[in-house]
Amino acid sequence: MILFRKAIFAFFFLSLFISGGILPFYAEAAEPDSSSLEQLDLEGLLDVEVISPTSRKQSLENIAGSYTILTEEDIKASGAMSVPEALRVVPGVLVTRMDTNKWAIGIRGFNGMFNSKQLILIDNRPITSPFYSEVIWSNNDLPIELVKRIEVIRGPWTSLWGSESLNGVIKIITKSAEEMKGTQSVTVVGTDGVNQMIRQGGEILGDGDFMVYAKGGYEAGKSYKVKGESHKGSRDLVKGAAGFRSDWQNAFTDQLTVQGDISASSITEKSPPGTPFSADRDKKEYGGYAQFTWDRATGIDSGMQFRTSYTRSATTFDDLDGISNTVDAEFLYSAEQFGIHLMTFGAGGRYFWDSFDQGKHVKVHNDKFSRMDVSAFAQDKMTLIEESLFLTLGLKLDYSGKGKLSPQATARLLYTAEEDEYWLAASRATKTPSNWAREGRYEVRFRDKRYEVDATGGLDSEELTSLEAGYRRIFSDNLKFDLSLYFNSYDKLLTLSYDEDTRIATPTSSLCGLTYGTEASIDWKALPRLTLRPSVSLSNQDFTGSSINSPGFSPPLNSPIYDLRLQALIDLADNWDLDLFGSYLNSMDNTELTTGFRLDTRLAWRPVPNLSLELIGSSLLSPVTEGNFTTEPSGSLRVIWNF
Amino acid sequence: MELLGNHKILKPIITAFLAIMILMSSSIAMGADTKITATKTQLRALFIQKIPKYVLWPEQEDPAKDSKEGTPYTVATIDKESLLPYFNKPESFKLVRWPVANCQVLFLDSKNPRVIAAIIQRVKDKPILTIGQNPDFMRMGGIINFVESGSRMKLQVNICAARKAGLTISSKLLKLSEIYCGDEKE
């Protein structure tokens, strides 16, 4: 075992070393001679031929925080067919497929589905369910081809995004209607099933653009290896969705956007062990939303935005059927730079109401539930030294229904020079426990005994005090390095307290402990046709208490883990790309963990500019460790046709 | 090594990966070309340094009025880093980051057209030569726009916007450019 781990490490660093050896010969591709160009007059300049730069320009993020951006190209290269799959390449983010339509996502040493500690937004609309604090992915099946960018922000940014973003924020930004003109068809056929998406975009009313899409798919269902044994997951997922987006420009500075979608799915649910709340029967779910956004630019960093949305979804957990509705609205104002200050203000509110059909196994205390949340924030980015030293102070006040006012504060310092930047951050964040924790009544198994979970109320907010630091450097136009360190102290985390006599498990705010670790990543165009993106994440958790590994509320992993990832993007020939992604996750103390070794591949061919054929292989290597949850390999052919 | 046995597929993958890297490292760079070439950014930077010679600012704003040598033109831009390598004559041009109180030339190289429009709104009545690289730049009220035409760069000049800003564009520059008044081609 140890030998194997050493081999993995050796391979990882060897591949870095080998490419490093080749690098110096290609370090700087020469720019065109500038002295002869400078002597040209205006007429001469009009005759100069424009060429593409040989190297890709790297830029620093200019943000005092730990940050990864996935562009449209990055998402395509990863071969991801859904948003959770695309997140796999992001350092510090753990993604586990728990069933055909269920994903557990965690940031920095946490994982799990319910009461998750990160906020996920699509076009600024939170898709994390306010009742469960979980993303119900079957109702948020956004076609990945509509995504323009995914921003993953690790660490507490509750001072901006509020209580739900305790461990981080995942922002999914979709393309504007203007960027989706014409018709696109995406067909996926593979061992997992078939999927078809078609979208059509065009102009509307002079300065406007529209886009409509529809998609449908069938997945037979996979087998999962849980603690070394093979189990079948849910079968026969049939899903369909349709959506639209329309953008209008007004006086060039304003953009008005109306967007929405509806989706429905049915599945024969029999989740593999370890996945909470399997219905063990046929179930149907549906969801949809509509959103209006008004966005005005008034300068480089200044502007204002108003957003309002309505979301409805019908979900089933085991035999509990629920319908939830959310209406929200928010206003953001970014002022012009005023002296040393760059101020941003925001205020928002959300009202949600849920109704339930009680099940036999899973119940909630109240058949009907509703809550009103309001919040307001202010942030000031102060320029202490022109163009190099910035201090950001932020404060958000969250008020949720009967709860108390919870302040979320942060102070962030950024020093930026020409080629490198350093940052430091201190934050204090709190998270209101999900209503599910207060309301849910169900059975759990703990140490081979059954317990009835029953909330008696009186839960405190989860608390986090966090210190972070980071360093980024651009070594050349082809090489960028990013390092972040964090030290998080958690208090009053939600956990279950088990009473062996009464066999009752009570949610309590009693778990406390530390997590600390680092993420380091390199983005390196090693050769004109090869880009390498190695990354290492190390995370250690130190939580005490007997019920740490109990099921429930997205608990800390409580095991030191290391996670190596290497993405290689290879431009094989004109119109041929080969992209490889390998990752290795393991614990340093032999605790059973989610995955072992993983390899994803993508071979793409564009025979004509508007047609691309991709062979995508996912989870190609079976895990060596008897990891506790892994999926079987799959292969697909994806055909993207623009016409 | 028994565990590695589970990974028979691993070896060929590593071998193939290394082979690809070695193959690519041996590809030979292309030979020299006689045509004069430049990257887009480089060419735009060169234009920005040539164009002011063909523009007349109102007297009190003209940097050339003071002495024979003149004080340098202040060129404001949004993405200063990308232009900086091509501005190496501090005696003629001072490159600064927008927003600034005073500048003669403003290069609006933002990718967000709404930001460009908002800034033009703000400066359109001031004697500032706005230069852009956006298909809607003339419509937005910008003065000089770079457009790509095949592998060459072309210039568009909005004489009505220039007039509004109190700038006079020389006939030589106009002769080499497409002339607009706002949205309309002259």
Short mmCIF file of C-alpha atoms in Angstrom, two decimals, chain A residues 308-586:
data_model
loop_
_atom_site.label_atom_id
_atom_site.label_comp_id
_atom_site.label_asym_id
_atom_site.label_seq_id
_atom_site.Cartn_x
_atom_site.Cartn_y
_atom_site.Cartn_z
CA THR A 308 -35.70 38.73 -8.41
CA SER A 309 -36.70 35.11 -8.87
CA TYR A 310 -39.30 32.49 -8.11
CA THR A 311 -38.33 28.84 -7.72
CA ARG A 312 -40.60 25.85 -7.20
CA SER A 313 -39.65 22.24 -6.78
CA ALA A 314 -41.29 18.96 -5.86
CA THR A 315 -38.98 16.47 -4.20
CA THR A 316 -39.17 13.11 -2.50
CA PHE A 317 -36.94 11.88 0.30
CA ASP A 318 -37.65 8.26 1.03
CA ASP A 319 -41.44 8.43 1.44
CA LEU A 320 -41.65 12.12 2.34
CA ASP A 321 -43.06 14.20 -0.49
CA GLY A 322 -42.51 17.93 -0.37
CA ILE A 323 -43.20 20.98 -2.48
CA SER A 324 -41.11 24.03 -1.86
CA ASN A 325 -41.46 27.57 -3.17
CA THR A 326 -38.99 30.43 -2.88
CA VAL A 327 -39.33 34.06 -3.86
CA ASP A 328 -36.30 36.29 -3.53
CA ALA A 329 -35.15 39.77 -4.49
CA GLU A 330 -31.87 41.60 -4.04
CA PHE A 331 -30.31 44.91 -4.96
CA LEU A 332 -26.61 45.59 -5.31
CA TYR A 333 -24.95 48.95 -5.68
CA SER A 334 -21.25 49.40 -6.41
CA ALA A 335 -20.20 53.01 -6.08
CA GLU A 336 -17.50 54.76 -8.07
CA GLN A 337 -14.03 54.89 -6.56
CA PHE A 338 -14.20 57.70 -3.98
CA GLY A 339 -10.76 58.71 -2.74
CA ILE A 340 -9.27 55.47 -1.44
CA HIS A 341 -12.66 53.79 -1.06
CA LEU A 342 -14.45 51.43 -3.41
CA MET A 343 -17.75 50.68 -1.71
CA THR A 344 -20.34 48.03 -2.47
CA PHE A 345 -23.71 47.77 -0.77
CA GLY A 346 -26.45 45.23 -1.03
CA ALA A 347 -29.77 44.29 0.50
CA GLY A 348 -32.03 41.36 -0.13
CA GLY A 349 -34.87 39.25 1.12
CA ARG A 350 -36.20 35.78 0.62
CA TYR A 351 -39.46 34.13 1.54
CA PHE A 352 -39.92 30.41 1.24
CA TRP A 353 -42.80 28.13 1.99
CA ASP A 354 -42.88 24.34 1.97
CA SER A 355 -45.66 21.82 2.27
CA PHE A 356 -45.25 18.12 2.92
CA ASP A 357 -47.08 14.82 2.60
CA GLN A 358 -45.81 12.92 5.63
CA GLY A 359 -44.26 9.54 4.97
CA LYS A 360 -44.12 6.51 7.19
CA HIS A 361 -40.35 6.46 7.47
CA VAL A 362 -39.55 10.12 7.11
CA LYS A 363 -41.65 12.86 8.61
CA VAL A 364 -41.33 16.51 9.45
CA HIS A 365 -42.67 18.24 12.54
CA ASN A 366 -44.82 20.65 10.59
CA ASP A 367 -46.82 19.86 7.44
CA LYS A 368 -46.39 23.43 6.35
CA PHE A 369 -43.40 25.61 6.93
CA SER A 370 -42.47 29.12 5.92
CA ARG A 371 -39.78 31.61 6.76
CA MET A 372 -38.69 35.09 5.80
CA ASP A 373 -34.99 35.95 5.63
CA VAL A 374 -33.58 39.42 5.12
CA SER A 375 -30.00 40.57 4.84
CA ALA A 376 -27.85 43.58 4.06
CA PHE A 377 -24.14 44.00 3.51
CA ALA A 378 -21.51 46.67 2.99
CA GLN A 379 -18.00 46.21 1.70
CA ASP A 380 -15.19 48.70 1.33
CA LYS A 381 -12.06 48.02 -0.69
CA MET A 382 -9.54 50.60 0.41
CA THR A 383 -6.48 51.44 -1.65
CA LEU A 384 -3.75 51.90 0.94
CA ILE A 385 -0.93 52.15 -1.59
CA GLU A 386 -1.80 53.03 -5.18
CA GLU A 387 -1.99 49.92 -7.35
CA SER A 388 -0.37 47.66 -4.76
CA LEU A 389 -1.89 47.46 -1.29
CA PHE A 390 -5.61 47.02 -0.67
CA LEU A 391 -7.61 46.38 2.48
CA THR A 392 -11.14 45.03 2.15
CA LEU A 393 -13.52 45.22 5.08
CA GLY A 394 -16.91 43.60 4.80
CA LEU A 395 -19.90 43.07 7.04
CA LYS A 396 -23.17 41.33 6.37
CA LEU A 397 -26.13 41.10 8.69
CA ASP A 398 -28.35 38.08 8.23
CA TYR A 399 -31.73 37.84 9.86
CA SER A 400 -33.70 34.65 9.48
CA GLY A 401 -37.24 34.42 10.74
CA LYS A 402 -37.37 33.64 14.42
CA GLY A 403 -33.63 33.39 14.65
CA LYS A 404 -31.38 36.13 15.79
CA LEU A 405 -29.36 38.64 13.83
CA SER A 406 -26.07 37.08 12.82
CA PRO A 407 -23.19 39.37 11.81
CA GLN A 408 -20.71 38.06 9.23
CA ALA A 409 -17.43 39.95 9.14
CA THR A 410 -14.23 39.79 7.15
CA ALA A 411 -10.98 41.72 6.76
CA ARG A 412 -8.80 40.99 3.75
CA LEU A 413 -5.44 42.42 2.80
CA LEU A 414 -4.03 42.17 -0.72
CA TYR A 415 -0.56 43.17 -1.83
CA THR A 416 0.00 43.01 -5.53
CA ALA A 417 3.19 43.64 -7.46
CA GLU A 418 3.83 43.23 -11.17
CA GLU A 419 4.18 39.47 -11.19
CA ASP A 420 3.03 38.29 -7.83
CA GLU A 421 0.48 38.92 -5.16
CA TYR A 422 0.09 38.04 -1.50
CA TRP A 423 -3.11 38.00 0.49
CA LEU A 424 -4.25 37.54 4.06
CA ALA A 425 -7.77 37.17 5.38
CA ALA A 426 -9.50 36.87 8.72
CA SER A 427 -13.20 36.08 8.83
CA ARG A 428 -15.90 35.32 11.31
CA ALA A 429 -18.90 33.44 9.91
CA THR A 430 -22.01 31.78 11.22
CA LYS A 431 -24.46 29.42 9.59
CA THR A 432 -28.04 28.93 10.64
CA PRO A 433 -28.74 25.18 10.79
CA SER A 434 -30.99 24.01 7.98
CA ASN A 435 -34.65 23.64 8.77
CA TRP A 436 -34.28 19.99 7.98
CA ALA A 437 -32.12 19.65 11.10
CA ARG A 438 -34.89 21.12 13.24
CA GLU A 439 -37.83 19.53 11.44
CA GLY A 440 -36.77 16.14 10.17
CA ARG A 441 -37.88 12.93 11.89
CA TYR A 442 -36.40 9.76 10.48
CA GLU A 443 -34.33 6.72 11.39
CA VAL A 444 -30.57 6.43 11.17
CA ARG A 445 -28.19 3.55 11.74
CA PHE A 446 -25.26 4.19 13.98
CA ARG A 447 -22.89 1.44 15.09
CA ASP A 448 -25.37 -1.18 13.86
CA LYS A 449 -28.20 0.14 15.95
CA ARG A 450 -31.26 1.99 14.79
CA TYR A 451 -32.06 5.38 16.23
CA GLU A 452 -35.03 7.63 15.75
CA VAL A 453 -33.91 11.17 14.97
CA ASP A 454 -36.05 13.72 16.70
CA ALA A 455 -35.24 17.38 16.96
CA THR A 456 -36.23 18.97 20.21
CA GLY A 457 -35.39 22.44 18.97
CA GLY A 458 -32.89 24.82 20.48
CA LEU A 459 -30.13 24.58 17.89
CA ASP A 460 -27.46 27.27 17.76
CA SER A 461 -25.83 28.72 14.68
CA GLU A 462 -22.70 26.97 13.49
CA GLU A 463 -19.66 29.19 13.95
CA LEU A 464 -16.42 29.54 12.07
CA THR A 465 -13.37 31.66 12.70
CA SER A 466 -11.03 31.49 9.77
CA LEU A 467 -7.53 32.67 8.95
CA GLU A 468 -6.32 32.37 5.39
CA ALA A 469 -3.27 33.37 3.41
CA GLY A 470 -2.25 33.04 -0.17
CA TYR A 471 0.40 33.69 -2.76
CA ARG A 472 0.13 33.83 -6.52
CA ARG A 473 2.91 34.34 -9.00
CA ILE A 474 3.21 34.60 -12.73
CA PHE A 475 6.58 33.13 -13.61
CA SER A 476 6.16 33.71 -17.33
CA ASP A 477 3.31 34.13 -19.76
CA ASN A 478 3.08 30.36 -19.70
CA LEU A 479 3.38 29.56 -16.03
CA LYS A 480 1.31 30.57 -13.06
CA PHE A 481 1.45 29.36 -9.50
CA ASP A 482 -1.26 29.64 -6.86
CA LEU A 483 -0.99 28.72 -3.20
CA SER A 484 -3.50 29.09 -0.38
CA LEU A 485 -3.32 28.15 3.27
CA TYR A 486 -6.19 28.03 5.71
CA PHE A 487 -6.77 27.51 9.37
CA ASN A 488 -10.42 27.16 10.34
CA SER A 489 -11.79 26.85 13.82
CA TYR A 490 -15.37 25.53 13.96
CA ASP A 491 -17.68 25.65 16.89
CA LYS A 492 -21.25 24.47 17.51
CA LEU A 493 -21.31 22.35 14.37
CA LEU A 494 -24.42 20.32 14.02
CA THR A 495 -24.19 16.65 14.91
CA LEU A 496 -26.35 13.87 16.29
CA SER A 497 -26.22 12.87 19.90
CA TYR A 498 -27.22 9.22 20.45
CA ASP A 499 -29.01 7.94 23.52
CA GLU A 500 -28.54 4.19 23.66
CA ASP A 501 -31.32 3.67 26.20
CA THR A 502 -34.11 5.48 24.43
CA ARG A 503 -32.65 4.89 20.94
CA ILE A 504 -33.25 8.50 20.14
CA ALA A 505 -30.73 10.60 18.23
CA THR A 506 -31.01 14.31 18.85
CA PRO A 507 -29.44 16.98 16.64
CA THR A 508 -27.19 19.11 18.82
CA SER A 509 -24.88 22.05 18.21
CA SER A 510 -21.98 20.40 19.93
CA LEU A 511 -19.25 19.51 17.48
CA CYS A 512 -16.14 21.65 17.57
CA GLY A 513 -12.72 21.34 16.04
CA LEU A 514 -10.12 22.57 13.60
CA THR A 515 -9.43 22.10 9.95
CA TYR A 516 -6.25 23.32 8.35
CA GLY A 517 -4.60 22.72 5.05
CA THR A 518 -3.35 24.03 1.77
CA GLU A 519 -4.10 24.03 -1.93
CA ALA A 520 -1.32 24.54 -4.45
CA SER A 521 -1.85 24.58 -8.18
CA ILE A 522 0.12 25.33 -11.31
CA ASP A 523 -1.25 26.37 -14.68
CA TRP A 524 1.48 25.79 -17.14
CA LYS A 525 1.67 25.85 -20.89
CA ALA A 526 4.69 23.59 -20.91
CA LEU A 527 4.85 23.29 -24.68
CA PRO A 528 3.06 25.07 -27.48
CA ARG A 529 0.70 22.09 -27.66
CA LEU A 530 0.63 21.01 -24.04
CA THR A 531 -0.90 22.61 -20.97
CA LEU A 532 -0.40 20.95 -17.59
CA ARG A 533 -2.38 21.76 -14.49
CA PRO A 534 -1.12 19.87 -11.49
CA SER A 535 -2.54 20.59 -8.08
CA VAL A 536 -2.14 19.30 -4.54
CA SER A 537 -4.65 19.76 -1.73
CA LEU A 538 -3.83 18.75 1.80
CA SER A 539 -6.41 18.95 4.51
CA ASN A 540 -6.41 17.87 8.10
CA GLN A 541 -9.34 17.89 10.46
CA ASP A 542 -9.19 17.59 14.18
CA PHE A 543 -12.64 17.11 15.68
CA THR A 544 -13.27 15.43 18.97
CA GLY A 545 -16.45 13.73 20.08
CA SER A 546 -17.89 10.25 19.75
CA SER A 547 -20.39 10.79 17.00
CA ILE A 548 -18.13 12.25 14.35
CA ASN A 549 -18.62 9.57 11.76
CA SER A 550 -22.33 9.51 12.25
CA PRO A 551 -24.62 10.05 9.32
CA GLY A 552 -26.31 13.38 8.93
CA PHE A 553 -25.33 16.89 8.37
CA SER A 554 -22.37 17.03 5.98
CA PRO A 555 -19.86 16.20 8.67
CA PRO A 556 -16.13 16.90 8.55
CA LEU A 557 -14.20 13.95 7.11
CA ASN A 558 -12.10 13.96 10.29
CA SER A 559 -9.17 12.38 8.57
CA PRO A 560 -6.05 13.90 7.10
CA ILE A 561 -6.39 13.68 3.34
CA TYR A 562 -4.18 14.43 0.41
CA ASP A 563 -5.50 14.93 -3.02
CA LEU A 564 -3.35 15.06 -6.15
CA ARG A 565 -4.81 16.12 -9.46
CA LEU A 566 -3.22 16.49 -12.85
CA GLN A 567 -4.94 17.79 -15.91
CA ALA A 568 -3.11 17.57 -19.23
CA LEU A 569 -4.58 19.41 -22.20
CA ILE A 570 -2.91 18.25 -25.39
CA ASP A 571 -3.39 19.84 -28.76
CA LEU A 572 -2.57 16.70 -30.75
CA ALA A 573 -2.92 18.16 -34.22
CA ASP A 574 -5.08 20.69 -35.98
CA ASN A 575 -8.63 19.87 -34.92
CA TRP A 576 -7.58 17.08 -32.58
CA ASP A 577 -7.43 17.47 -28.80
CA LEU A 578 -6.62 14.95 -26.10
CA ASP A 579 -7.39 15.90 -22.53
CA LEU A 580 -6.50 13.75 -19.56
CA PHE A 581 -7.45 14.20 -15.95
CA GLY A 582 -6.01 12.01 -13.25
CA SER A 583 -6.64 12.34 -9.57
CA TYR A 584 -5.65 10.49 -6.47
CA LEU A 585 -7.34 11.05 -3.15
CA ASN A 586 -6.39 9.25 -0.01
#
